[in-house]
């Protein structure tokens, strides 16, 4: 809501704007139908579009943060493996050739190099993942007519309610 309010140039109105928006999920669809209610049809269109754009920006930011978290986890694991590889390389360099200690250090070094190569490939894949939160299928259009009950319906219901309440008050008196 804050992102949409900022987009509409009304950052202080985010709390009130949430009451103007509605989101429907059509059955068997992977889409959202976003509506925005306003007395001005142009503002209704702008509000619906602002919420759609804000939703996509929020989803993109959410995915980017998850990718950054995964890449950081890979970086931490790679640092640990590289430190262990350096220790194994140091042990190998300081050991007598063909000794048990040298063979063990060489085996550990080989395993660590494979693990580092695998994690580096996974990290590269994660860091180059394309962020695609979706797209707006249909841009918001200016409403052709007001939504909600017609003025005649409101007038008729008001008259009926007035007659009913008047009758109830007369019987109560």
PDB file of C-alpha atoms in Angstrom:
ATOM      1  CA  UNK A   1       0.000   0.000   0.000  1.00  0.00           C
ATOM      2  CA  UNK A   2       2.860   2.385   0.784  1.00  0.00           C
ATOM      3  CA  UNK A   3       4.407   1.790  -2.632  1.00  0.00           C
ATOM      4  CA  UNK A   4       1.078   2.491  -4.378  1.00  0.00           C
ATOM      5  CA  UNK A   5       0.487   5.580  -2.234  1.00  0.00           C
ATOM      6  CA  UNK A   6       3.961   6.869  -3.095  1.00  0.00           C
ATOM      7  CA  UNK A   7       3.300   6.209  -6.786  1.00  0.00           C
ATOM      8  CA  UNK A   8       0.071   8.216  -6.571  1.00  0.00           C
ATOM      9  CA  UNK A   9       1.845  11.041  -4.759  1.00  0.00           C
ATOM     10  CA  UNK A  10      -0.105  10.445  -1.540  1.00  0.00           C
ATOM     11  CA  UNK A  11       2.402   8.837   0.848  1.00  0.00           C
ATOM     12  CA  UNK A  12       0.484   9.880   3.975  1.00  0.00           C
ATOM     13  CA  UNK A  13      -2.767   8.328   2.731  1.00  0.00           C
ATOM     14  CA  UNK A  14      -1.669   4.671   2.615  1.00  0.00           C
ATOM     15  CA  UNK A  15      -3.896   3.687   5.548  1.00  0.00           C
ATOM     16  CA  UNK A  16      -6.995   5.183   3.936  1.00  0.00           C
ATOM     17  CA  UNK A  17      -6.203   3.887   0.464  1.00  0.00           C
ATOM     18  CA  UNK A  18      -6.279   0.260   1.580  1.00  0.00           C
ATOM     19  CA  UNK A  19     -10.051   0.622   1.949  1.00  0.00           C
ATOM     20  CA  UNK A  20     -10.347   1.679  -1.699  1.00  0.00           C
ATOM     21  CA  UNK A  21      -8.657  -1.351  -3.219  1.00  0.00           C
ATOM     22  CA  UNK A  22      -9.980  -4.860  -3.744  1.00  0.00           C
ATOM     23  CA  UNK A  23      -8.230  -7.871  -5.196  1.00  0.00           C
ATOM     24  CA  UNK A  24     -10.002 -10.872  -6.695  1.00  0.00           C
ATOM     25  CA  UNK A  25      -8.433 -14.108  -7.874  1.00  0.00           C
ATOM     26  CA  UNK A  26     -10.385 -15.543 -10.798  1.00  0.00           C
ATOM     27  CA  UNK A  27     -10.957 -19.311 -10.519  1.00  0.00           C
ATOM     28  CA  UNK A  28      -8.424 -21.500 -12.339  1.00  0.00           C
ATOM     29  CA  UNK A  29      -6.199 -18.518 -13.136  1.00  0.00           C
ATOM     30  CA  UNK A  30      -2.806 -17.327 -12.038  1.00  0.00           C
ATOM     31  CA  UNK A  31      -3.786 -13.695 -12.167  1.00  0.00           C
ATOM     32  CA  UNK A  32      -5.090 -11.007  -9.872  1.00  0.00           C
ATOM     33  CA  UNK A  33      -7.970  -8.678 -10.685  1.00  0.00           C
ATOM     34  CA  UNK A  34      -7.225  -5.401  -8.899  1.00  0.00           C
ATOM     35  CA  UNK A  35      -9.942  -2.760  -8.523  1.00  0.00           C
ATOM     36  CA  UNK A  36      -9.694   0.697  -6.993  1.00  0.00           C
ATOM     37  CA  UNK A  37     -12.703   2.782  -5.965  1.00  0.00           C
ATOM     38  CA  UNK A  38     -12.638   6.564  -6.291  1.00  0.00           C
ATOM     39  CA  UNK A  39     -15.179   9.250  -7.123  1.00  0.00           C
ATOM     40  CA  UNK A  40     -12.964  10.399 -10.010  1.00  0.00           C
ATOM     41  CA  UNK A  41     -12.789   7.749 -12.789  1.00  0.00           C
ATOM     42  CA  UNK A  42      -9.264   8.857 -13.723  1.00  0.00           C
ATOM     43  CA  UNK A  43      -8.089   8.410 -10.135  1.00  0.00           C
ATOM     44  CA  UNK A  44      -9.770   4.994 -10.015  1.00  0.00           C
ATOM     45  CA  UNK A  45      -7.749   3.950 -13.065  1.00  0.00           C
ATOM     46  CA  UNK A  46      -4.530   5.417 -11.656  1.00  0.00           C
ATOM     47  CA  UNK A  47      -5.135   3.732  -8.288  1.00  0.00           C
ATOM     48  CA  UNK A  48      -5.723   0.293  -9.816  1.00  0.00           C
ATOM     49  CA  UNK A  49      -2.601   0.641 -11.964  1.00  0.00           C
ATOM     50  CA  UNK A  50      -0.528   1.893  -9.027  1.00  0.00           C
ATOM     51  CA  UNK A  51      -1.516  -1.132  -6.939  1.00  0.00           C
ATOM     52  CA  UNK A  52      -0.747  -3.527  -9.801  1.00  0.00           C
ATOM     53  CA  UNK A  53       2.666  -1.940 -10.356  1.00  0.00           C
ATOM     54  CA  UNK A  54       3.383  -1.868  -6.607  1.00  0.00           C
ATOM     55  CA  UNK A  55       2.497  -5.556  -6.296  1.00  0.00           C
ATOM     56  CA  UNK A  56       4.904  -6.506  -9.083  1.00  0.00           C
ATOM     57  CA  UNK A  57       7.662  -4.318  -7.620  1.00  0.00           C
ATOM     58  CA  UNK A  58       7.112  -5.901  -4.190  1.00  0.00           C
ATOM     59  CA  UNK A  59       7.295  -9.443  -5.642  1.00  0.00           C
ATOM     60  CA  UNK A  60      10.482  -8.560  -7.560  1.00  0.00           C
ATOM     61  CA  UNK A  61      12.064  -7.132  -4.411  1.00  0.00           C
ATOM     62  CA  UNK A  62      11.048 -10.235  -2.446  1.00  0.00           C
ATOM     63  CA  UNK A  63      12.691 -12.546  -5.024  1.00  0.00           C
ATOM     64  CA  UNK A  64      15.841 -10.409  -5.184  1.00  0.00           C
ATOM     65  CA  UNK A  65      16.168 -10.540  -1.387  1.00  0.00           C
ATOM     66  CA  UNK A  66      15.787 -14.332  -1.427  1.00  0.00           C
ATOM     67  CA  UNK A  67      18.435 -14.635  -4.151  1.00  0.00           C
ATOM     68  CA  UNK A  68      20.782 -12.416  -2.124  1.00  0.00           C
ATOM     69  CA  UNK A  69      20.171 -14.596   0.957  1.00  0.00           C
ATOM     70  CA  UNK A  70      20.941 -17.789  -1.004  1.00  0.00           C
ATOM     71  CA  UNK A  71      24.083 -16.264  -2.570  1.00  0.00           C
ATOM     72  CA  UNK A  72      25.284 -15.130   0.878  1.00  0.00           C
ATOM     73  CA  UNK A  73      24.752 -18.656   2.239  1.00  0.00           C
ATOM     74  CA  UNK A  74      26.786 -20.059  -0.664  1.00  0.00           C
ATOM     75  CA  UNK A  75      29.509 -17.461   0.000  1.00  0.00           C
ATOM     76  CA  UNK A  76      29.677 -18.491   3.666  1.00  0.00           C
ATOM     77  CA  UNK A  77      29.917 -22.181   2.764  1.00  0.00           C
ATOM     78  CA  UNK A  78      32.548 -21.455   0.103  1.00  0.00           C
ATOM     79  CA  UNK A  79      34.639 -19.508   2.626  1.00  0.00           C
ATOM     80  CA  UNK A  80      34.518 -22.441   5.025  1.00  0.00           C
ATOM     81  CA  UNK A  81      35.485 -24.924   2.308  1.00  0.00           C
ATOM     82  CA  UNK A  82      38.289 -22.691   1.025  1.00  0.00           C
ATOM     83  CA  UNK A  83      39.718 -22.408   4.545  1.00  0.00           C
ATOM     84  CA  UNK A  84      39.607 -26.200   4.886  1.00  0.00           C
ATOM     85  CA  UNK A  85      41.239 -26.538   1.439  1.00  0.00           C
ATOM     86  CA  UNK A  86      44.030 -24.167   2.470  1.00  0.00           C
ATOM     87  CA  UNK A  87      44.627 -26.240   5.619  1.00  0.00           C
ATOM     88  CA  UNK A  88      44.688 -29.474   3.586  1.00  0.00           C
ATOM     89  CA  UNK A  89      47.087 -27.903   1.067  1.00  0.00           C
ATOM     90  CA  UNK A  90      49.345 -26.755   3.891  1.00  0.00           C
ATOM     91  CA  UNK A  91      49.320 -30.235   5.427  1.00  0.00           C
ATOM     92  CA  UNK A  92      50.129 -31.760   2.027  1.00  0.00           C
ATOM     93  CA  UNK A  93      53.010 -29.338   1.473  1.00  0.00           C
ATOM     94  CA  UNK A  94      54.508 -29.986   4.902  1.00  0.00           C
ATOM     95  CA  UNK A  95      54.156 -33.798   4.746  1.00  0.00           C
ATOM     96  CA  UNK A  96      56.639 -36.283   3.438  1.00  0.00           C
ATOM     97  CA  UNK A  97      55.731 -37.465  -0.049  1.00  0.00           C
ATOM     98  CA  UNK A  98      53.993 -40.874  -0.120  1.00  0.00           C
ATOM     99  CA  UNK A  99      53.281 -40.728   3.625  1.00  0.00           C
ATOM    100  CA  UNK A 100      49.848 -41.605   4.991  1.00  0.00           C
ATOM    101  CA  UNK A 101      49.393 -37.990   6.051  1.00  0.00           C
ATOM    102  CA  UNK A 102      50.174 -36.762   2.512  1.00  0.00           C
ATOM    103  CA  UNK A 103      47.762 -39.271   0.914  1.00  0.00           C
ATOM    104  CA  UNK A 104      44.966 -38.282   3.339  1.00  0.00           C
ATOM    105  CA  UNK A 105      45.594 -34.563   2.758  1.00  0.00           C
ATOM    106  CA  UNK A 106      45.574 -35.117  -1.030  1.00  0.00           C
ATOM    107  CA  UNK A 107      42.285 -37.033  -0.823  1.00  0.00           C
ATOM    108  CA  UNK A 108      40.727 -34.333   1.350  1.00  0.00           C
ATOM    109  CA  UNK A 109      42.045 -31.690  -1.035  1.00  0.00           C
ATOM    110  CA  UNK A 110      40.409 -33.459  -4.004  1.00  0.00           C
ATOM    111  CA  UNK A 111      37.052 -33.773  -2.242  1.00  0.00           C
ATOM    112  CA  UNK A 112      37.134 -30.126  -1.143  1.00  0.00           C
ATOM    113  CA  UNK A 113      38.001 -28.948  -4.660  1.00  0.00           C
ATOM    114  CA  UNK A 114      34.992 -30.873  -6.040  1.00  0.00           C
ATOM    115  CA  UNK A 115      32.711 -29.420  -3.366  1.00  0.00           C
ATOM    116  CA  UNK A 116      34.002 -25.905  -4.081  1.00  0.00           C
ATOM    117  CA  UNK A 117      33.454 -26.370  -7.824  1.00  0.00           C
ATOM    118  CA  UNK A 118      29.882 -27.621  -7.247  1.00  0.00           C
ATOM    119  CA  UNK A 119      29.018 -24.807  -4.833  1.00  0.00           C
ATOM    120  CA  UNK A 120      30.599 -22.204  -7.116  1.00  0.00           C
ATOM    121  CA  UNK A 121      28.428 -23.426  -9.995  1.00  0.00           C
ATOM    122  CA  UNK A 122      25.301 -23.303  -7.808  1.00  0.00           C
ATOM    123  CA  UNK A 123      26.219 -19.816  -6.598  1.00  0.00           C
ATOM    124  CA  UNK A 124      26.743 -18.609 -10.165  1.00  0.00           C
ATOM    125  CA  UNK A 125      23.364 -20.054 -11.164  1.00  0.00           C
ATOM    126  CA  UNK A 126      21.617 -18.438  -8.194  1.00  0.00           C
ATOM    127  CA  UNK A 127      23.258 -15.051  -8.731  1.00  0.00           C
ATOM    128  CA  UNK A 128      22.295 -14.967 -12.421  1.00  0.00           C
ATOM    129  CA  UNK A 129      18.699 -16.072 -11.874  1.00  0.00           C
ATOM    130  CA  UNK A 130      16.316 -13.825 -13.772  1.00  0.00           C
ATOM    131  CA  UNK A 131      13.811 -12.046 -11.543  1.00  0.00           C
ATOM    132  CA  UNK A 132      10.392 -12.108 -13.204  1.00  0.00           C
ATOM    133  CA  UNK A 133       7.582 -11.315 -10.777  1.00  0.00           C
ATOM    134  CA  UNK A 134       4.980 -11.355 -13.542  1.00  0.00           C
ATOM    135  CA  UNK A 135       3.425  -8.749 -15.723  1.00  0.00           C
ATOM    136  CA  UNK A 136       0.345  -6.625 -16.041  1.00  0.00           C
ATOM    137  CA  UNK A 137      -1.830  -8.433 -18.565  1.00  0.00           C
ATOM    138  CA  UNK A 138      -4.342  -5.628 -19.044  1.00  0.00           C
ATOM    139  CA  UNK A 139      -3.515  -2.049 -18.102  1.00  0.00           C
ATOM    140  CA  UNK A 140      -6.091  -0.368 -15.884  1.00  0.00           C
ATOM    141  CA  UNK A 141      -8.790   1.359 -17.895  1.00  0.00           C
ATOM    142  CA  UNK A 142     -10.851   4.382 -16.977  1.00  0.00           C
ATOM    143  CA  UNK A 143     -14.254   3.189 -15.711  1.00  0.00           C
ATOM    144  CA  UNK A 144     -17.069   3.901 -18.152  1.00  0.00           C
ATOM    145  CA  UNK A 145     -19.700   4.201 -15.449  1.00  0.00           C
ATOM    146  CA  UNK A 146     -19.790   4.493 -11.677  1.00  0.00           C
ATOM    147  CA  UNK A 147     -19.795   1.314  -9.669  1.00  0.00           C
ATOM    148  CA  UNK A 148     -22.237   0.700  -6.899  1.00  0.00           C
ATOM    149  CA  UNK A 149     -25.981   1.158  -6.717  1.00  0.00           C
ATOM    150  CA  UNK A 150     -27.689   3.668  -8.982  1.00  0.00           C
ATOM    151  CA  UNK A 151     -29.036   6.870  -7.442  1.00  0.00           C
ATOM    152  CA  UNK A 152     -32.618   5.722  -8.182  1.00  0.00           C
ATOM    153  CA  UNK A 153     -32.073   2.521  -6.245  1.00  0.00           C
ATOM    154  CA  UNK A 154     -30.634   4.443  -3.298  1.00  0.00           C
ATOM    155  CA  UNK A 155     -33.630   6.829  -3.380  1.00  0.00           C
ATOM    156  CA  UNK A 156     -36.144   3.968  -3.534  1.00  0.00           C
ATOM    157  CA  UNK A 157     -34.475   2.137  -0.643  1.00  0.00           C
ATOM    158  CA  UNK A 158     -34.385   5.361   1.364  1.00  0.00           C
ATOM    159  CA  UNK A 159     -38.110   5.936   0.837  1.00  0.00           C
ATOM    160  CA  UNK A 160     -38.945   2.326   1.769  1.00  0.00           C
ATOM    161  CA  UNK A 161     -36.747   2.488   4.871  1.00  0.00           C
ATOM    162  CA  UNK A 162     -38.324   5.818   5.875  1.00  0.00           C
ATOM    163  CA  UNK A 163     -41.857   4.432   5.502  1.00  0.00           C
ATOM    164  CA  UNK A 164     -40.913   1.320   7.474  1.00  0.00           C
ATOM    165  CA  UNK A 165     -39.258   3.261  10.310  1.00  0.00           C
ATOM    166  CA  UNK A 166     -42.182   5.720  10.380  1.00  0.00           C
ATOM    167  CA  UNK A 167     -44.648   2.847  10.682  1.00  0.00           C
ATOM    168  CA  UNK A 168     -42.620   1.197  13.440  1.00  0.00           C
ATOM    169  CA  UNK A 169     -42.391   4.520  15.312  1.00  0.00           C
ATOM    170  CA  UNK A 170     -46.169   5.087  14.961  1.00  0.00           C
ATOM    171  CA  UNK A 171     -46.984   1.637  16.363  1.00  0.00           C
ATOM    172  CA  UNK A 172     -44.461   2.072  19.154  1.00  0.00           C
ATOM    173  CA  UNK A 173     -46.007   5.384  20.156  1.00  0.00           C
TER     174      UNK A 173
END
